[in-house]
PDB file of C-alpha atoms and ligand atoms in Angstrom:
ATOM      1  CA  MET A   1     -26.581  -1.637  -8.668  1.00  0.00           C
ATOM      2  CA  GLU A   2     -28.370  -4.850  -9.483  1.00  0.00           C
ATOM      3  CA  ASN A   3     -31.468  -6.104  -7.635  1.00  0.00           C
ATOM      4  CA  GLY A   4     -30.873  -3.277  -5.154  1.00  0.00           C
ATOM      5  CA  LYS A   5     -27.387  -4.597  -4.364  1.00  0.00           C
ATOM      6  CA  VAL A   6     -24.064  -2.868  -4.862  1.00  0.00           C
ATOM      7  CA  ARG A   7     -21.833  -4.918  -7.164  1.00  0.00           C
ATOM      8  CA  VAL A   8     -18.380  -5.501  -5.699  1.00  0.00           C
ATOM      9  CA  GLY A   9     -15.201  -6.924  -7.226  1.00  0.00           C
ATOM     10  CA  PHE A  10     -11.930  -7.834  -5.492  1.00  0.00           C
ATOM     11  CA  TYR A  11      -8.982  -8.400  -7.795  1.00  0.00           C
ATOM     12  CA  ALA A  12      -5.433  -9.557  -7.063  1.00  0.00           C
ATOM     13  CA  LEU A  13      -2.291  -8.476  -8.884  1.00  0.00           C
ATOM     14  CA  THR A  14       1.246  -9.259  -7.649  1.00  0.00           C
ATOM     15  CA  SER A  15       0.793  -9.665  -3.911  1.00  0.00           C
ATOM     16  CA  CYS A  16       0.921 -12.096  -1.029  1.00  0.00           C
ATOM     17  CA  TYR A  17      -2.925 -12.186  -0.938  1.00  0.00           C
ATOM     18  CA  GLY A  18      -2.674 -11.060   2.686  1.00  0.00           C
ATOM     19  CA  CYS A  19      -5.008  -8.091   2.254  1.00  0.00           C
ATOM     20  CA  GLN A  20      -7.890 -10.089   0.832  1.00  0.00           C
ATOM     21  CA  LEU A  21      -7.291 -12.950   3.249  1.00  0.00           C
ATOM     22  CA  GLN A  22      -7.574 -10.491   6.124  1.00  0.00           C
ATOM     23  CA  PHE A  23     -10.924  -9.216   4.795  1.00  0.00           C
ATOM     24  CA  ALA A  24     -12.293 -12.584   3.656  1.00  0.00           C
ATOM     25  CA  MET A  25     -11.941 -13.918   7.207  1.00  0.00           C
ATOM     26  CA  MET A  26     -14.018 -11.140   8.753  1.00  0.00           C
ATOM     27  CA  ASP A  27     -17.384 -12.233  10.164  1.00  0.00           C
ATOM     28  CA  GLU A  28     -18.834  -8.913   9.032  1.00  0.00           C
ATOM     29  CA  ILE A  29     -18.435  -9.946   5.378  1.00  0.00           C
ATOM     30  CA  ILE A  30     -21.405 -12.302   5.821  1.00  0.00           C
ATOM     31  CA  GLN A  31     -23.600  -9.404   6.930  1.00  0.00           C
ATOM     32  CA  LEU A  32     -22.539  -7.325   3.936  1.00  0.00           C
ATOM     33  CA  LEU A  33     -23.798  -9.981   1.535  1.00  0.00           C
ATOM     34  CA  ASP A  34     -27.341  -8.652   2.156  1.00  0.00           C
ATOM     35  CA  LYS A  35     -26.388  -5.361   0.557  1.00  0.00           C
ATOM     36  CA  ALA A  36     -23.658  -6.348  -1.862  1.00  0.00           C
ATOM     37  CA  SER A  37     -23.366  -8.761  -4.709  1.00  0.00           C
ATOM     38  CA  ILE A  38     -19.864 -10.190  -5.161  1.00  0.00           C
ATOM     39  CA  GLU A  39     -19.217 -10.276  -8.890  1.00  0.00           C
ATOM     40  CA  CYS A  40     -15.574 -11.206  -8.671  1.00  0.00           C
ATOM     41  CA  TRP A  41     -13.557 -12.330  -5.666  1.00  0.00           C
ATOM     42  CA  PHE A  42     -11.933 -15.671  -6.333  1.00  0.00           C
ATOM     43  CA  MET A  43     -11.047 -16.219  -2.693  1.00  0.00           C
ATOM     44  CA  VAL A  44     -14.671 -16.127  -1.497  1.00  0.00           C
ATOM     45  CA  GLU A  45     -16.900 -16.654  -4.553  1.00  0.00           C
ATOM     46  CA  ARG A  46     -16.514 -19.575  -6.940  1.00  0.00           C
ATOM     47  CA  ASP A  47     -18.707 -17.933  -9.588  1.00  0.00           C
ATOM     48  CA  SER A  48     -16.303 -15.009 -10.107  1.00  0.00           C
ATOM     49  CA  ASP A  49     -15.692 -13.246 -13.390  1.00  0.00           C
ATOM     50  CA  GLU A  50     -13.161 -10.462 -14.002  1.00  0.00           C
ATOM     51  CA  ASP A  51     -15.129  -9.265 -17.044  1.00  0.00           C
ATOM     52  CA  ARG A  52     -18.281  -8.235 -15.152  1.00  0.00           C
ATOM     53  CA  GLU A  53     -19.172  -4.594 -14.504  1.00  0.00           C
ATOM     54  CA  VAL A  54     -19.004  -3.528 -10.835  1.00  0.00           C
ATOM     55  CA  ASP A  55     -19.837  -0.514  -8.716  1.00  0.00           C
ATOM     56  CA  ILE A  56     -16.750  -0.857  -6.514  1.00  0.00           C
ATOM     57  CA  ALA A  57     -13.494  -2.529  -7.533  1.00  0.00           C
ATOM     58  CA  PHE A  58     -10.959  -3.300  -4.809  1.00  0.00           C
ATOM     59  CA  ILE A  59      -7.508  -3.971  -6.261  1.00  0.00           C
ATOM     60  CA  GLU A  60      -4.749  -5.639  -4.246  1.00  0.00           C
ATOM     61  CA  GLY A  61      -1.146  -5.928  -5.408  1.00  0.00           C
ATOM     62  CA  SER A  62       1.376  -4.051  -7.486  1.00  0.00           C
ATOM     63  CA  ILE A  63       1.500  -4.003 -11.255  1.00  0.00           C
ATOM     64  CA  SER A  64       4.479  -6.232 -11.973  1.00  0.00           C
ATOM     65  CA  THR A  65       3.635  -7.750 -15.367  1.00  0.00           C
ATOM     66  CA  GLU A  66       2.423  -6.397 -18.698  1.00  0.00           C
ATOM     67  CA  GLU A  67      -0.695  -8.559 -18.278  1.00  0.00           C
ATOM     68  CA  GLU A  68      -1.529  -6.859 -14.963  1.00  0.00           C
ATOM     69  CA  ALA A  69      -1.203  -3.451 -16.607  1.00  0.00           C
ATOM     70  CA  GLU A  70      -3.862  -4.550 -19.125  1.00  0.00           C
ATOM     71  CA  LEU A  71      -6.048  -6.078 -16.406  1.00  0.00           C
ATOM     72  CA  VAL A  72      -6.249  -2.874 -14.360  1.00  0.00           C
ATOM     73  CA  LYS A  73      -7.245  -0.890 -17.434  1.00  0.00           C
ATOM     74  CA  LYS A  74     -10.087  -3.360 -18.012  1.00  0.00           C
ATOM     75  CA  ILE A  75     -11.131  -3.155 -14.357  1.00  0.00           C
ATOM     76  CA  ARG A  76     -11.143   0.655 -14.531  1.00  0.00           C
ATOM     77  CA  GLU A  77     -13.403   0.599 -17.592  1.00  0.00           C
ATOM     78  CA  LYS A  78     -15.901  -1.660 -15.856  1.00  0.00           C
ATOM     79  CA  ALA A  79     -15.890  -0.061 -12.371  1.00  0.00           C
ATOM     80  CA  LYS A  80     -17.510   3.106 -11.050  1.00  0.00           C
ATOM     81  CA  ILE A  81     -15.175   3.364  -8.045  1.00  0.00           C
ATOM     82  CA  VAL A  82     -11.657   1.914  -7.890  1.00  0.00           C
ATOM     83  CA  VAL A  83     -10.024   1.365  -4.491  1.00  0.00           C
ATOM     84  CA  ALA A  84      -6.317   0.512  -4.259  1.00  0.00           C
ATOM     85  CA  VAL A  85      -5.889  -1.893  -1.332  1.00  0.00           C
ATOM     86  CA  GLY A  86      -2.722  -2.222   0.718  1.00  0.00           C
ATOM     87  CA  ALA A  87       0.884  -1.158   0.406  1.00  0.00           C
ATOM     88  CA  CYS A  88       1.441  -3.171  -2.794  1.00  0.00           C
ATOM     89  CA  ALA A  89      -1.362  -1.404  -4.665  1.00  0.00           C
ATOM     90  CA  THR A  90      -0.915   2.065  -3.147  1.00  0.00           C
ATOM     91  CA  GLN A  91       2.892   2.323  -2.969  1.00  0.00           C
ATOM     92  CA  GLY A  92       4.213  -0.563  -5.075  1.00  0.00           C
ATOM     93  CA  GLY A  93       4.875  -2.656  -1.967  1.00  0.00           C
ATOM     94  CA  VAL A  94       8.080  -4.212  -0.697  1.00  0.00           C
ATOM     95  CA  GLN A  95       8.563  -5.673  -4.176  1.00  0.00           C
ATOM     96  CA  SER A  96       9.464  -2.127  -5.289  1.00  0.00           C
ATOM     97  CA  TRP A  97      12.327  -2.048  -2.804  1.00  0.00           C
ATOM     98  CA  GLY A  98      14.806  -3.101  -5.484  1.00  0.00           C
ATOM     99  CA  ASN A  99      13.604  -0.705  -8.150  1.00  0.00           C
ATOM    100  CA  ASP A 100      16.943   1.122  -8.153  1.00  0.00           C
ATOM    101  CA  ARG A 101      18.311  -1.954  -9.937  1.00  0.00           C
ATOM    102  CA  LYS A 102      17.580  -3.326 -13.392  1.00  0.00           C
ATOM    103  CA  LEU A 103      14.766  -5.815 -13.983  1.00  0.00           C
ATOM    104  CA  GLU A 104      17.125  -8.266 -15.725  1.00  0.00           C
ATOM    105  CA  GLU A 105      19.457  -8.241 -12.720  1.00  0.00           C
ATOM    106  CA  LEU A 106      16.616  -8.791 -10.221  1.00  0.00           C
ATOM    107  CA  TRP A 107      15.079 -11.524 -12.342  1.00  0.00           C
ATOM    108  CA  LYS A 108      18.372 -13.379 -12.660  1.00  0.00           C
ATOM    109  CA  THR A 109      18.989 -13.164  -8.893  1.00  0.00           C
ATOM    110  CA  VAL A 110      15.585 -14.553  -7.939  1.00  0.00           C
ATOM    111  CA  TYR A 111      14.572 -16.859 -10.805  1.00  0.00           C
ATOM    112  CA  GLY A 112      17.795 -17.633 -12.642  1.00  0.00           C
ATOM    113  CA  ASP A 113      16.964 -18.981 -16.105  1.00  0.00           C
ATOM    114  CA  ALA A 114      13.361 -19.906 -15.327  1.00  0.00           C
ATOM    115  CA  LYS A 115      10.899 -19.388 -18.186  1.00  0.00           C
ATOM    116  CA  VAL A 116       7.444 -17.990 -17.414  1.00  0.00           C
ATOM    117  CA  LYS A 117       4.263 -17.349 -19.385  1.00  0.00           C
ATOM    118  CA  PHE A 118       3.920 -13.708 -18.345  1.00  0.00           C
ATOM    119  CA  GLN A 119       5.959 -10.619 -19.169  1.00  0.00           C
ATOM    120  CA  PRO A 120       7.556  -9.266 -15.963  1.00  0.00           C
ATOM    121  CA  LYS A 121       8.193  -5.597 -15.321  1.00  0.00           C
ATOM    122  CA  MET A 122       9.322  -3.476 -12.389  1.00  0.00           C
ATOM    123  CA  ALA A 123       6.673  -3.294  -9.659  1.00  0.00           C
ATOM    124  CA  GLU A 124       4.563  -0.125  -9.608  1.00  0.00           C
ATOM    125  CA  PRO A 125       1.543   1.209  -7.722  1.00  0.00           C
ATOM    126  CA  VAL A 126      -1.837   0.871  -9.439  1.00  0.00           C
ATOM    127  CA  GLU A 127      -2.273   4.622  -9.838  1.00  0.00           C
ATOM    128  CA  ASN A 128       0.709   4.732 -12.197  1.00  0.00           C
ATOM    129  CA  TYR A 129      -1.626   3.131 -14.744  1.00  0.00           C
ATOM    130  CA  ILE A 130      -5.201   4.105 -13.918  1.00  0.00           C
ATOM    131  CA  LYS A 131      -7.135   6.658 -11.896  1.00  0.00           C
ATOM    132  CA  VAL A 132      -7.598   5.469  -8.306  1.00  0.00           C
ATOM    133  CA  ASP A 133     -10.530   6.946  -6.364  1.00  0.00           C
ATOM    134  CA  TYR A 134      -9.677   5.824  -2.847  1.00  0.00           C
ATOM    135  CA  ARG A 135      -6.828   4.056  -1.037  1.00  0.00           C
ATOM    136  CA  LEU A 136      -6.663   1.612   1.854  1.00  0.00           C
ATOM    137  CA  TYR A 137      -3.186   1.876   3.353  1.00  0.00           C
ATOM    138  CA  GLY A 138      -1.157  -0.692   5.270  1.00  0.00           C
ATOM    139  CA  CYS A 139       0.414  -4.110   4.873  1.00  0.00           C
ATOM    140  CA  PRO A 140      -2.240  -5.322   5.293  1.00  0.00           C
ATOM    141  CA  PRO A 141      -4.756  -2.497   5.886  1.00  0.00           C
ATOM    142  CA  GLU A 142      -6.740  -2.478   9.103  1.00  0.00           C
ATOM    143  CA  LYS A 143      -9.994  -4.447   9.009  1.00  0.00           C
ATOM    144  CA  LYS A 144     -11.805  -1.375  10.295  1.00  0.00           C
ATOM    145  CA  ASP A 145     -10.552   0.632   7.292  1.00  0.00           C
ATOM    146  CA  PHE A 146     -12.048  -1.883   4.879  1.00  0.00           C
ATOM    147  CA  LEU A 147     -15.358  -1.970   6.742  1.00  0.00           C
ATOM    148  CA  TYR A 148     -15.454   1.809   6.988  1.00  0.00           C
ATOM    149  CA  ALA A 149     -14.765   2.319   3.278  1.00  0.00           C
ATOM    150  CA  LEU A 150     -17.133  -0.396   2.089  1.00  0.00           C
ATOM    151  CA  GLY A 151     -19.863   0.615   4.549  1.00  0.00           C
ATOM    152  CA  THR A 152     -19.559   4.270   3.516  1.00  0.00           C
ATOM    153  CA  PHE A 153     -19.787   3.411  -0.174  1.00  0.00           C
ATOM    154  CA  LEU A 154     -22.776   1.137   0.455  1.00  0.00           C
ATOM    155  CA  VAL A 155     -24.768   4.020   1.941  1.00  0.00           C
ATOM    156  CA  GLY A 156     -23.812   6.276  -0.981  1.00  0.00           C
ATOM    157  CA  SER A 157     -21.306   8.401   0.915  1.00  0.00           C
ATOM    158  CA  TRP A 158     -17.556   8.903   0.660  1.00  0.00           C
ATOM    159  CA  PRO A 159     -14.913   7.840   3.262  1.00  0.00           C
ATOM    160  CA  GLU A 160     -12.486  10.397   4.652  1.00  0.00           C
ATOM    161  CA  ASP A 161      -8.744  10.071   4.239  1.00  0.00           C
ATOM    162  CA  ILE A 162      -6.153  10.336   7.038  1.00  0.00           C
ATOM    163  CA  ASP A 163      -3.562  13.058   6.498  1.00  0.00           C
ATOM    164  CA  TYR A 164      -1.591  13.060   9.749  1.00  0.00           C
ATOM    165  CA  PRO A 165       1.346  10.885  10.829  1.00  0.00           C
ATOM    166  CA  VAL A 166       1.638   7.850  13.106  1.00  0.00           C
ATOM    167  CA  CYS A 167       3.310  10.053  15.739  1.00  0.00           C
ATOM    168  CA  VAL A 168      -0.042  11.727  16.458  1.00  0.00           C
ATOM    169  CA  GLU A 169      -1.657   8.416  17.394  1.00  0.00           C
ATOM    170  CA  CYS A 170       1.493   7.339  19.244  1.00  0.00           C
ATOM    171  CA  ARG A 171       1.418  10.460  21.430  1.00  0.00           C
ATOM    172  CA  LEU A 172      -2.332  10.105  22.029  1.00  0.00           C
ATOM    173  CA  LYS A 173      -1.754   6.519  23.183  1.00  0.00           C
ATOM    174  CA  GLY A 174       1.078   7.682  25.459  1.00  0.00           C
ATOM    175  CA  TYR A 175       3.617   5.152  24.165  1.00  0.00           C
ATOM    176  CA  PRO A 176       7.304   5.791  24.941  1.00  0.00           C
ATOM    177  CA  CYS A 177       9.010   7.233  21.863  1.00  0.00           C
ATOM    178  CA  VAL A 178      11.412   4.605  20.513  1.00  0.00           C
ATOM    179  CA  LEU A 179      13.171   7.230  18.392  1.00  0.00           C
ATOM    180  CA  ILE A 180      13.947   9.588  21.260  1.00  0.00           C
ATOM    181  CA  GLU A 181      14.320   7.096  24.104  1.00  0.00           C
ATOM    182  CA  LYS A 182      16.040   4.202  22.301  1.00  0.00           C
ATOM    183  CA  GLY A 183      17.479   5.890  19.205  1.00  0.00           C
ATOM    184  CA  GLU A 184      15.577   3.479  16.935  1.00  0.00           C
ATOM    185  CA  PRO A 185      14.974   4.638  13.340  1.00  0.00           C
ATOM    186  CA  CYS A 186      11.208   5.052  13.608  1.00  0.00           C
ATOM    187  CA  LEU A 187       9.396   6.192  10.452  1.00  0.00           C
ATOM    188  CA  GLY A 188       6.318   7.306  12.398  1.00  0.00           C
ATOM    189  CA  PRO A 189       6.909  11.026  11.692  1.00  0.00           C
ATOM    190  CA  ILE A 190       6.491  10.589   7.918  1.00  0.00           C
ATOM    191  CA  THR A 191       4.014   7.693   7.840  1.00  0.00           C
ATOM    192  CA  ARG A 192       0.261   7.936   7.460  1.00  0.00           C
ATOM    193  CA  ALA A 193      -1.601   7.176  10.693  1.00  0.00           C
ATOM    194  CA  GLY A 194      -4.518   4.789  11.088  1.00  0.00           C
ATOM    195  CA  CYS A 195      -2.897   1.764  12.778  1.00  0.00           C
ATOM    196  CA  ASP A 196      -3.036   3.280  16.298  1.00  0.00           C
ATOM    197  CA  ALA A 197       0.788   3.280  16.279  1.00  0.00           C
ATOM    198  CA  ARG A 198       0.798  -0.497  16.495  1.00  0.00           C
ATOM    199  CA  CYS A 199       4.569  -1.051  16.277  1.00  0.00           C
ATOM    200  CA  PRO A 200       5.681   1.647  18.751  1.00  0.00           C
ATOM    201  CA  GLY A 201       2.978   0.215  21.023  1.00  0.00           C
ATOM    202  CA  TYR A 202       5.118  -2.957  21.140  1.00  0.00           C
ATOM    203  CA  GLY A 203       8.326  -0.950  21.539  1.00  0.00           C
ATOM    204  CA  ILE A 204       9.244  -1.474  17.865  1.00  0.00           C
ATOM    205  CA  ALA A 205      10.123   1.280  15.400  1.00  0.00           C
ATOM    206  CA  CYS A 206       7.620   1.903  12.580  1.00  0.00           C
ATOM    207  CA  ILE A 207       8.890   0.770   9.157  1.00  0.00           C
ATOM    208  CA  GLY A 208       6.316   2.852   7.312  1.00  0.00           C
ATOM    209  CA  CYS A 209       3.944   0.188   5.985  1.00  0.00           C
ATOM    210  CA  ARG A 210       1.088   2.685   5.578  1.00  0.00           C
ATOM    211  CA  GLY A 211       3.243   4.804   3.297  1.00  0.00           C
ATOM    212  CA  ALA A 212       4.234   8.436   3.523  1.00  0.00           C
ATOM    213  CA  ILE A 213       1.556  11.008   4.332  1.00  0.00           C
ATOM    214  CA  GLY A 214       2.444  12.382   0.886  1.00  0.00           C
ATOM    215  CA  TYR A 215       5.781  12.518  -0.946  1.00  0.00           C
ATOM    216  CA  ASP A 216       5.387  16.269  -1.303  1.00  0.00           C
ATOM    217  CA  VAL A 217       4.610  16.965   2.363  1.00  0.00           C
ATOM    218  CA  ALA A 218       6.324  14.247   4.445  1.00  0.00           C
ATOM    219  CA  TRP A 219       9.568  15.436   6.019  1.00  0.00           C
ATOM    220  CA  PHE A 220      11.856  12.697   4.772  1.00  0.00           C
ATOM    221  CA  ASP A 221      14.819  15.096   4.864  1.00  0.00           C
ATOM    222  CA  SER A 222      14.270  16.259   8.455  1.00  0.00           C
ATOM    223  CA  LEU A 223      13.872  12.689   9.639  1.00  0.00           C
ATOM    224  CA  ALA A 224      16.971  11.626   7.699  1.00  0.00           C
ATOM    225  CA  ARG A 225      18.888  14.371   9.499  1.00  0.00           C
ATOM    226  CA  VAL A 226      17.726  12.963  12.867  1.00  0.00           C
ATOM    227  CA  PHE A 227      18.699   9.435  11.796  1.00  0.00           C
ATOM    228  CA  ARG A 228      22.134  10.690  10.743  1.00  0.00           C
ATOM    229  CA  GLU A 229      22.568  12.258  14.176  1.00  0.00           C
ATOM    230  CA  LYS A 230      21.648   8.869  15.700  1.00  0.00           C
ATOM    231  CA  GLY A 231      24.547   7.336  13.745  1.00  0.00           C
ATOM    232  CA  LEU A 232      22.863   5.767  10.708  1.00  0.00           C
ATOM    233  CA  THR A 233      24.762   5.794   7.431  1.00  0.00           C
ATOM    234  CA  LYS A 234      23.328   7.203   4.210  1.00  0.00           C
ATOM    235  CA  GLU A 235      22.821   3.678   2.856  1.00  0.00           C
ATOM    236  CA  GLU A 236      21.024   2.535   6.016  1.00  0.00           C
ATOM    237  CA  ILE A 237      18.669   5.518   5.925  1.00  0.00           C
ATOM    238  CA  LEU A 238      17.943   5.100   2.246  1.00  0.00           C
ATOM    239  CA  GLU A 239      17.328   1.393   2.601  1.00  0.00           C
ATOM    240  CA  ARG A 240      14.916   1.883   5.497  1.00  0.00           C
ATOM    241  CA  MET A 241      12.976   4.697   3.885  1.00  0.00           C
ATOM    242  CA  ARG A 242      12.697   2.785   0.612  1.00  0.00           C
ATOM    243  CA  ILE A 243      10.978  -0.279   2.130  1.00  0.00           C
ATOM    244  CA  PHE A 244       7.521   1.169   1.539  1.00  0.00           C
ATOM    245  CA  ASN A 245       8.368   4.431  -0.214  1.00  0.00           C
ATOM    246  CA  ALA A 246      10.563   3.280  -3.076  1.00  0.00           C
ATOM    247  CA  HIS A 247       8.525   5.366  -5.533  1.00  0.00           C
ATOM    248  CA  ASN A 248       9.246   8.656  -3.825  1.00  0.00           C
ATOM    249  CA  PRO A 249      10.899  10.395  -6.784  1.00  0.00           C
ATOM    250  CA  ARG A 250      13.063  12.728  -4.642  1.00  0.00           C
ATOM    251  CA  LEU A 251      14.134  10.377  -1.863  1.00  0.00           C
ATOM    252  CA  GLU A 252      17.703   9.756  -2.976  1.00  0.00           C
ATOM    253  CA  GLU A 253      18.281  13.397  -3.830  1.00  0.00           C
ATOM    254  CA  MET A 254      16.999  14.541  -0.404  1.00  0.00           C
ATOM    255  CA  ILE A 255      19.209  12.119   1.499  1.00  0.00           C
ATOM    256  CA  ASP A 256      22.257  12.978  -0.601  1.00  0.00           C
ATOM    257  CA  LYS A 257      21.682  16.619   0.317  1.00  0.00           C
ATOM    258  CA  ILE A 258      21.494  15.854   4.041  1.00  0.00           C
ATOM    259  CA  PHE A 259      24.861  14.093   3.899  1.00  0.00           C
ATOM    260  CA  GLU A 260      26.452  16.831   1.784  1.00  0.00           C
ATOM    261  CA  GLU A 261      25.420  19.322   4.494  1.00  0.00           C
ATOM    262  CA  GLY A 262      27.323  17.329   7.072  1.00  0.00           C
ATOM    263  CA  GLU A 263      30.510  16.881   5.056  1.00  0.00           C
TER     264      GLU A 263
HETATM  265  S1  LIG B 301      -0.061  -4.976   1.100  1.00  0.00           S
HETATM  266 FE1  LIG B 301       1.040  -6.445   2.387  1.00  0.00          FE
HETATM  267  S2  LIG B 301      -0.546  -7.872   3.066  1.00  0.00           S
HETATM  268 FE2  LIG B 301      -1.373  -6.760   1.295  1.00  0.00          FE
HETATM  269  S3  LIG B 301      -0.898  -8.041  -0.477  1.00  0.00           S
HETATM  270 FE3  LIG B 301       0.765  -6.546  -0.265  1.00  0.00          FE
HETATM  271  S4  LIG B 301       2.316  -7.625   0.958  1.00  0.00           S
HETATM  272 FE4  LIG B 301       0.409  -8.745   1.206  1.00  0.00          FE
HETATM  273  S1  LIG B 302       7.876   6.167  18.640  1.00  0.00           S
HETATM  274 FE1  LIG B 302       7.858   6.680  16.458  1.00  0.00          FE
HETATM  275  S2  LIG B 302       5.679   7.074  16.044  1.00  0.00           S
HETATM  276 FE2  LIG B 302       5.944   7.205  18.260  1.00  0.00          FE
HETATM  277  S3  LIG B 302       6.298   9.380  18.642  1.00  0.00           S
HETATM  278 FE3  LIG B 302       8.308   8.378  18.465  1.00  0.00          FE
HETATM  279  S4  LIG B 302       8.854   8.677  16.318  1.00  0.00           S
HETATM  280 FE4  LIG B 302       6.664   9.046  16.468  1.00  0.00          FE
HETATM  281  S1  LIG B 303       3.438   1.485  13.161  1.00  0.00           S
HETATM  282 FE1  LIG B 303       4.190   1.778  11.068  1.00  0.00          FE
HETATM  283  S2  LIG B 303       4.876  -0.250  10.369  1.00  0.00           S
HETATM  284 FE2  LIG B 303       3.621  -0.541  12.226  1.00  0.00          FE
HETATM  285  S3  LIG B 303       1.544  -0.948  11.461  1.00  0.00           S
HETATM  286 FE3  LIG B 303       1.686   1.267  11.808  1.00  0.00          FE
HETATM  287  S4  LIG B 303       2.356   2.166   9.864  1.00  0.00           S
HETATM  288 FE4  LIG B 303       2.745  -0.037   9.758  1.00  0.00          FE
END
């Protein structure tokens, strides 16, 4: 705290900047300035400095360069609370989708022989490098999640986490089930709720942007079995489940097993 204000930092790693853009455009941010002092947030504060100490550090983006790995360690040292923001920071993001291939191969495909000043590496979630205290899920997270977390921290409390899947919200909303009624490969059963089942609400299958409710508890294998019964191939299932869960260490093994059962 400084002058009775909570010191806040918002830092970007490899990302599309969509999370911070979503929050920077909220009218409520203006009201928060009474209680918070923004020490670092280049999108909203010109006088930003990554070296300042903060009470709460929000980190957007995956760690995809050696320099970012060093930056998050510095942020951790200078912050009391670290919040990973969005699918990139919490799950490695869509940029982790290709992490079953080699970095050199991916680099060549996208950038050819281009030379850069940073040292690239395979994309990873922030918590692979530092302790993360709280997570805001989604691509981007809901505005209400950001306000809830920040507001709770500002009054000295701690926000609750959501540990149930999108299907719960989907059923409560009374949306038709796109998996059962249309045979669409909806990832709602394994994905963390909090978006009010936005995609099924539009008749679209969930692609899992809020990440699995936990790699150890989400029923990837049961859902893969249902998808197989709906006619999806092993590759199609794996590709879909990897979009936002590429760092699930057992994903490939689980899906292999499902297809061995059926052979
Ligand atoms: S989580 Fe989504 S919206 Fe946020 S930075 Fe990553 S890609 Fe962009
Ligand atoms: S549409 Fe998707 S999220 Fe909704 S109940 Fe069916 S499987 Fe679950
Ligand atoms: S329904 Fe799934 S993909 Fe759509 S916003 Fe919610 S978690 Fe993300």
